[in-house]
Structures are given as C-alpha cells and as structure tokens.
Amino acid sequence: MKKSIIHIFLVVVLFFCSAAIVEAGDFVQLADSGKLSLGRDKAWSKTYSSGQNKIKVQFRNLMLASSKSRYHLIVWWNGKRIADGYCPEVQGGYRIKVFQNGPDKRVFISLNTQYRSVLLGYEPEVNKLHKYIDSKDFATSAPIPNMTINMKTKDIMLLFTGAGRNASNPVKYRLHWDSDAKWFGYSDETVYYTESDEEEDDEPEYYGGEESVTPTVAAGSNNGSQEFEEAEVVTGSSADGELFYEESEIVVGK
C-alpha cells in the first residue's frame, strides 16, 4: 500500500513538472525587408531562397489609393501566391519579415510599423492568411514593438522598447507555436529590475535586429538595385484598423 502511494505521488509530481516545461521552438527567419519608406507609385520586390524553397515579397505604394489601402502586399511561396492584400498608410513606413516553422513547414509573415506589429500565418487547409498575434493586444508601457527570432530557443519573440530604461531592457514575450491546436501561446520573459539592482543578466542573441539589415528599398526593382527613395512624411495611422486585409480569396498564380 505504501509503495502504491509513493508511486502515485511520483506520477503526479512528474505530470506537473512536465506541464511546466516549455519546449524550444524551431523557427527560422527567411526574409527581412529592412525599413521600407516608398514614394508614391514606387515598389520594392525581392526573392529569398531557403534550401529548395523560394519566397518572393512585393510591396507597392499605390499612387491613387486611399490611406486605408495605400500599400499592396503580395507574397509568393514556391510560385504560389499566399498573400495578396492591402496595408494602410502609417507613420514611419513598414518592415516585413517572413518566418518558417521547421516541423510543419508553416510560413508566417510579420508586418512591423513604428507602433504596431502583427503576425500572420498561411493556412494551407483554407488557402488564406490568418492573424495570430497583434501587438496592440499586449499591455505594456513600452510603445515600440518588433518581432524577431531568439537564436537560443528558436522561438519568435515580440519585443517592446521605448525611451529611458526600456531602451536597453525591452519587454519580451516568447511566442509558443502549438502545432496540434494551430495557435500561439505566449510567456512573459521580461527581466524586471528594482531600483537596487546593479547588475543585469546577459541579453539573449536575437536574429534580425534593427542594426542587422541594410534597407534595400528599390523603385520597381526585382534585382536588388539600390534606387533608394527618400522617406515620406505621412500622418496616417492604423491604430483603429487592420495592418493587412484581403478583398478576395487568395488564388494560385504568378
């Protein structure tokens, strides 16, 4: 009887310990546009290769469009169009990143602006994009979001920075992909300091930080040419709308 009680106790302890463990992810970054500040009727386009896979990203400033549909974004994955929609006019331009999850090979697109970041994932079952993460849903006093890869855990990180102390100690959310539920969970991995703290832990290594990519904004180019456009001052904001929306179903095409 005593052995049975001990065995049950050990099983319960192991269950709760295993439930508390968060497995590392397996994400890689396939593309990073750098900051895109395009003049009217100007476009940026680039093709990235990852093994036998190719991904092409095209972003165009539509001259005659409304502020709600100022930019047209198209993404192709191995020749298949997986994103085709519009982005609103925002202050400071856009930065587009593409991530891929290793086990199930799902593709995720991160749209980053000065004050907002969203993470979209391609759903092959329904052939369209789904929004998984929106920075405006996270409560933080640090105003500037960015999505990147933690090189140690291989997870997507949502970082928030700001002025003062937040500039060197960002608010950090680790995004955990559940391949069975097909959804992201998250954990707060911010290091919170008190006034008496004098030493800080070593910062984790991130991929695709703001200083790691040279902007490659080309006017109507697909070959990496360096026709840079001057940043345009805009007053639009996407705070009350979506950063990306589609008017029709995604279709297979060139």
C-alpha positions as a Python dict, from the first residue, in 0.01 Angstrom:
ca = {
    (1, 'M'): (0, 0, 0),
    (2, 'K'): (282, 235, 92),
    (3, 'K'): (461, 165, -238),
    (4, 'S'): (141, 238, -432),
    (5, 'I'): (100, 575, -259),
    (6, 'I'): (462, 666, -336),
    (7, 'H'): (418, 562, -699),
    (8, 'I'): (104, 775, -738),
    (9, 'F'): (280, 1070, -576),
    (10, 'L'): (574, 1044, -818),
    (11, 'V'): (341, 1023, -1118),
    (12, 'V'): (159, 1339, -1006),
    (13, 'V'): (487, 1525, -949),
    (14, 'L'): (622, 1423, -1292),
    (15, 'F'): (297, 1530, -1459),
    (16, 'F'): (309, 1882, -1315),
    (17, 'C'): (681, 1916, -1382),
    (18, 'S'): (640, 1815, -1747),
    (19, 'A'): (345, 2052, -1785),
    (20, 'A'): (562, 2340, -1665),
    (21, 'I'): (832, 2272, -1925),
    (22, 'V'): (806, 2481, -2241),
    (23, 'E'): (982, 2317, -2532),
    (24, 'A'): (1206, 2522, -2754),
    (25, 'G'): (1074, 2620, -3093),
    (26, 'D'): (1215, 2556, -3438),
    (27, 'F'): (1162, 2882, -3625),
    (28, 'V'): (1392, 3035, -3883),
    (29, 'Q'): (1378, 3376, -4045),
    (30, 'L'): (1359, 3356, -4424),
    (31, 'A'): (1327, 3721, -4518),
    (32, 'D'): (1368, 4073, -4380),
    (33, 'S'): (1289, 4373, -4596),
    (34, 'G'): (1451, 4630, -4373),
    (35, 'K'): (1258, 4954, -4327),
    (36, 'L'): (1053, 5037, -4637),
    (37, 'S'): (970, 5403, -4698),
    (38, 'L'): (836, 5421, -5052),
    (39, 'G'): (736, 5726, -5251),
    (40, 'R'): (411, 5739, -5448),
    (41, 'D'): (378, 5464, -5712),
    (42, 'K'): (711, 5309, -5607),
    (43, 'A'): (764, 4940, -5534),
    (44, 'W'): (1006, 4709, -5360),
    (45, 'S'): (1042, 4344, -5452),
    (46, 'K'): (1288, 4072, -5360),
    (47, 'T'): (1320, 3693, -5382),
    (48, 'Y'): (1474, 3491, -5097),
    (49, 'S'): (1596, 3131, -5113),
    (50, 'S'): (1594, 2875, -4831),
    (51, 'G'): (1716, 2533, -4940),
    (52, 'Q'): (1488, 2425, -5224),
    (53, 'N'): (1224, 2681, -5129),
    (54, 'K'): (1187, 3032, -5267),
    (55, 'I'): (983, 3317, -5128),
    (56, 'K'): (914, 3642, -5308),
    (57, 'V'): (784, 3957, -5137),
    (58, 'Q'): (646, 4255, -5328),
    (59, 'F'): (534, 4582, -5164),
    (60, 'R'): (398, 4877, -5364),
    (61, 'N'): (283, 5226, -5275),
    (62, 'L'): (-38, 5281, -5475),
    (63, 'M'): (-48, 5638, -5603),
    (64, 'L'): (-428, 5673, -5638),
    (65, 'A'): (-537, 5457, -5344),
    (66, 'S'): (-697, 5582, -5023),
    (67, 'S'): (-497, 5592, -4699),
    (68, 'K'): (-669, 5267, -4592),
    (69, 'S'): (-533, 5084, -4900),
    (70, 'R'): (-211, 5279, -4954),
    (71, 'Y'): (14, 4973, -4995),
    (72, 'H'): (-33, 4648, -5188),
    (73, 'L'): (145, 4342, -5044),
    (74, 'I'): (189, 4016, -5234),
    (75, 'V'): (387, 3713, -5112),
    (76, 'W'): (466, 3405, -5323),
    (77, 'W'): (586, 3073, -5176),
    (78, 'N'): (744, 2844, -5438),
    (79, 'G'): (542, 3018, -5708),
    (80, 'K'): (214, 3006, -5515),
    (81, 'R'): (56, 3332, -5410),
    (82, 'I'): (-10, 3301, -5036),
    (83, 'A'): (-74, 3668, -4955),
    (84, 'D'): (-245, 3933, -5164),
    (85, 'G'): (-390, 4231, -4982),
    (86, 'Y'): (-358, 4589, -4867),
    (87, 'C'): (-193, 4780, -4586),
    (88, 'P'): (-287, 5128, -4461),
    (89, 'E'): (-74, 5439, -4463),
    (90, 'V'): (131, 5468, -4144),
    (91, 'Q'): (394, 5698, -3999),
    (92, 'G'): (749, 5573, -4042),
    (93, 'G'): (699, 5301, -4304),
    (94, 'Y'): (687, 4921, -4285),
    (95, 'R'): (927, 4637, -4217),
    (96, 'I'): (829, 4291, -4344),
    (97, 'K'): (972, 3966, -4209),
    (98, 'V'): (897, 3606, -4306),
    (99, 'F'): (940, 3315, -4063),
    (100, 'Q'): (904, 2940, -4110),
    (101, 'N'): (836, 2670, -3852),
    (102, 'G'): (1058, 2366, -3907),
    (103, 'P'): (836, 2068, -3810),
    (104, 'D'): (522, 2155, -4009),
    (105, 'K'): (684, 2398, -4258),
    (106, 'R'): (423, 2669, -4197),
    (107, 'V'): (501, 3018, -4321),
    (108, 'F'): (437, 3329, -4109),
    (109, 'I'): (454, 3693, -4215),
    (110, 'S'): (534, 3970, -3969),
    (111, 'L'): (432, 4328, -4050),
    (112, 'N'): (610, 4582, -3833),
    (113, 'T'): (543, 4956, -3812),
    (114, 'Q'): (666, 5215, -3567),
    (115, 'Y'): (393, 5143, -3312),
    (116, 'R'): (241, 4811, -3414),
    (117, 'S'): (339, 4457, -3515),
    (118, 'V'): (116, 4175, -3636),
    (119, 'L'): (194, 3812, -3715),
    (120, 'L'): (2, 3645, -3998),
    (121, 'G'): (18, 3275, -4079),
    (122, 'Y'): (-63, 3100, -4404),
    (123, 'E'): (-330, 2831, -4358),
    (124, 'P'): (-282, 2572, -4638),
    (125, 'E'): (-608, 2397, -4546),
    (126, 'V'): (-817, 2701, -4644),
    (127, 'N'): (-559, 2872, -4867),
    (128, 'K'): (-558, 3208, -4688),
    (129, 'L'): (-386, 3409, -4416),
    (130, 'H'): (-491, 3420, -4052),
    (131, 'K'): (-387, 3683, -3797),
    (132, 'Y'): (-235, 3518, -3488),
    (133, 'I'): (-63, 3797, -3295),
    (134, 'D'): (-131, 4171, -3272),
    (135, 'S'): (94, 4386, -3054),
    (136, 'K'): (-198, 4612, -2961),
    (137, 'D'): (-341, 4323, -2759),
    (138, 'F'): (-42, 4326, -2520),
    (139, 'A'): (-42, 4565, -2226),
    (140, 'T'): (292, 4745, -2196),
    (141, 'S'): (421, 5097, -2137),
    (142, 'A'): (697, 5048, -2396),
    (143, 'P'): (550, 5176, -2724),
    (144, 'I'): (774, 5035, -2999),
    (145, 'P'): (719, 4667, -3097),
    (146, 'N'): (933, 4436, -3307),
    (147, 'M'): (925, 4065, -3391),
    (148, 'T'): (1242, 3864, -3419),
    (149, 'I'): (1390, 3517, -3356),
    (150, 'N'): (1561, 3418, -3030),
    (151, 'M'): (1867, 3231, -3155),
    (152, 'K'): (1887, 3016, -2839),
    (153, 'T'): (1527, 2896, -2815),
    (154, 'K'): (1440, 2929, -3188),
    (155, 'D'): (1111, 3095, -3093),
    (156, 'I'): (954, 3410, -3231),
    (157, 'M'): (989, 3695, -2983),
    (158, 'L'): (765, 4000, -2957),
    (159, 'L'): (978, 4280, -2811),
    (160, 'F'): (866, 4624, -2691),
    (161, 'T'): (1117, 4903, -2643),
    (162, 'G'): (1092, 5270, -2554),
    (163, 'A'): (1277, 5563, -2406),
    (164, 'G'): (1474, 5556, -2083),
    (165, 'R'): (1524, 5221, -1914),
    (166, 'N'): (1307, 5035, -2164),
    (167, 'A'): (1553, 5122, -2440),
    (168, 'S'): (1809, 4875, -2303),
    (169, 'N'): (1568, 4639, -2123),
    (170, 'P'): (1279, 4558, -2359),
    (171, 'V'): (955, 4393, -2260),
    (172, 'K'): (982, 4040, -2401),
    (173, 'Y'): (708, 3795, -2494),
    (174, 'R'): (809, 3450, -2617),
    (175, 'L'): (557, 3308, -2865),
    (176, 'H'): (499, 2931, -2845),
    (177, 'W'): (352, 2759, -3152),
    (178, 'D'): (120, 2464, -3078),
    (179, 'S'): (118, 2253, -3395),
    (180, 'D'): (-179, 2047, -3273),
    (181, 'A'): (-400, 2342, -3178),
    (182, 'K'): (-252, 2554, -3461),
    (183, 'W'): (-226, 2853, -3235),
    (184, 'F'): (30, 3060, -3042),
    (185, 'G'): (58, 3079, -2668),
    (186, 'Y'): (298, 3322, -2506),
    (187, 'S'): (503, 3377, -2191),
    (188, 'D'): (638, 3698, -2043),
    (189, 'E'): (1017, 3673, -2031),
    (190, 'T'): (1089, 4034, -1937),
    (191, 'V'): (1362, 4086, -1680),
    (192, 'Y'): (1212, 4321, -1422),
    (193, 'Y'): (1458, 4524, -1215),
    (194, 'T'): (1417, 4715, -894),
    (195, 'E'): (1594, 5037, -808),
    (196, 'S'): (1851, 4840, -603),
    (197, 'D'): (1953, 4616, -892),
    (198, 'E'): (2302, 4696, -1013),
    (199, 'E'): (2380, 4409, -1248),
    (200, 'E'): (2187, 4288, -1548),
    (201, 'D'): (2176, 3938, -1695),
    (202, 'D'): (2332, 3874, -2034),
    (203, 'E'): (2093, 3960, -2314),
    (204, 'P'): (1987, 3672, -2541),
    (205, 'E'): (2103, 3680, -2900),
    (206, 'Y'): (1838, 3783, -3149),
    (207, 'Y'): (1829, 3745, -3524),
    (208, 'G'): (1723, 4029, -3750),
    (209, 'G'): (1765, 4317, -3508),
    (210, 'E'): (1732, 4676, -3622),
    (211, 'E'): (2105, 4706, -3693),
    (212, 'S'): (2144, 4376, -3876),
    (213, 'V'): (1974, 4463, -4203),
    (214, 'T'): (2058, 4734, -4450),
    (215, 'P'): (1737, 4874, -4603),
    (216, 'T'): (1706, 4776, -4968),
    (217, 'V'): (1426, 4997, -5092),
    (218, 'A'): (1431, 4991, -5469),
    (219, 'A'): (1196, 5167, -5706),
    (220, 'G'): (1015, 4899, -5908),
    (221, 'S'): (1311, 4667, -5885),
    (222, 'N'): (1341, 4290, -5851),
    (223, 'N'): (1715, 4256, -5880),
    (224, 'G'): (1843, 4421, -5563),
    (225, 'S'): (1933, 4752, -5732),
    (226, 'Q'): (1994, 5042, -5496),
    (227, 'E'): (1746, 5307, -5618),
    (228, 'F'): (1663, 5444, -5277),
    (229, 'E'): (1356, 5655, -5214),
    (230, 'E'): (1351, 5934, -4959),
    (231, 'A'): (1133, 5865, -4654),
    (232, 'E'): (798, 6035, -4695),
    (233, 'V'): (627, 6216, -4408),
    (234, 'V'): (280, 6070, -4358),
    (235, 'T'): (13, 6133, -4098),
    (236, 'G'): (-198, 5820, -4133),
    (237, 'S'): (-240, 5568, -3853),
    (238, 'S'): (-352, 5206, -3844),
    (239, 'A'): (-429, 5209, -3472),
    (240, 'D'): (-803, 5155, -3525),
    (241, 'G'): (-788, 4918, -3823),
    (242, 'E'): (-601, 4619, -3956),
    (243, 'L'): (-245, 4632, -4084),
    (244, 'F'): (-338, 4388, -4359),
    (245, 'Y'): (-667, 4289, -4520),
    (246, 'E'): (-772, 4098, -4829),
    (247, 'E'): (-1062, 4182, -5058),
    (248, 'S'): (-1082, 3838, -5217),
    (249, 'E'): (-967, 3480, -5168),
    (250, 'I'): (-604, 3406, -5239),
    (251, 'V'): (-554, 3237, -5573),
    (252, 'V'): (-272, 3038, -5720),
    (253, 'G'): (-90, 3248, -5973),
    (254, 'K'): (231, 3407, -6083),
}
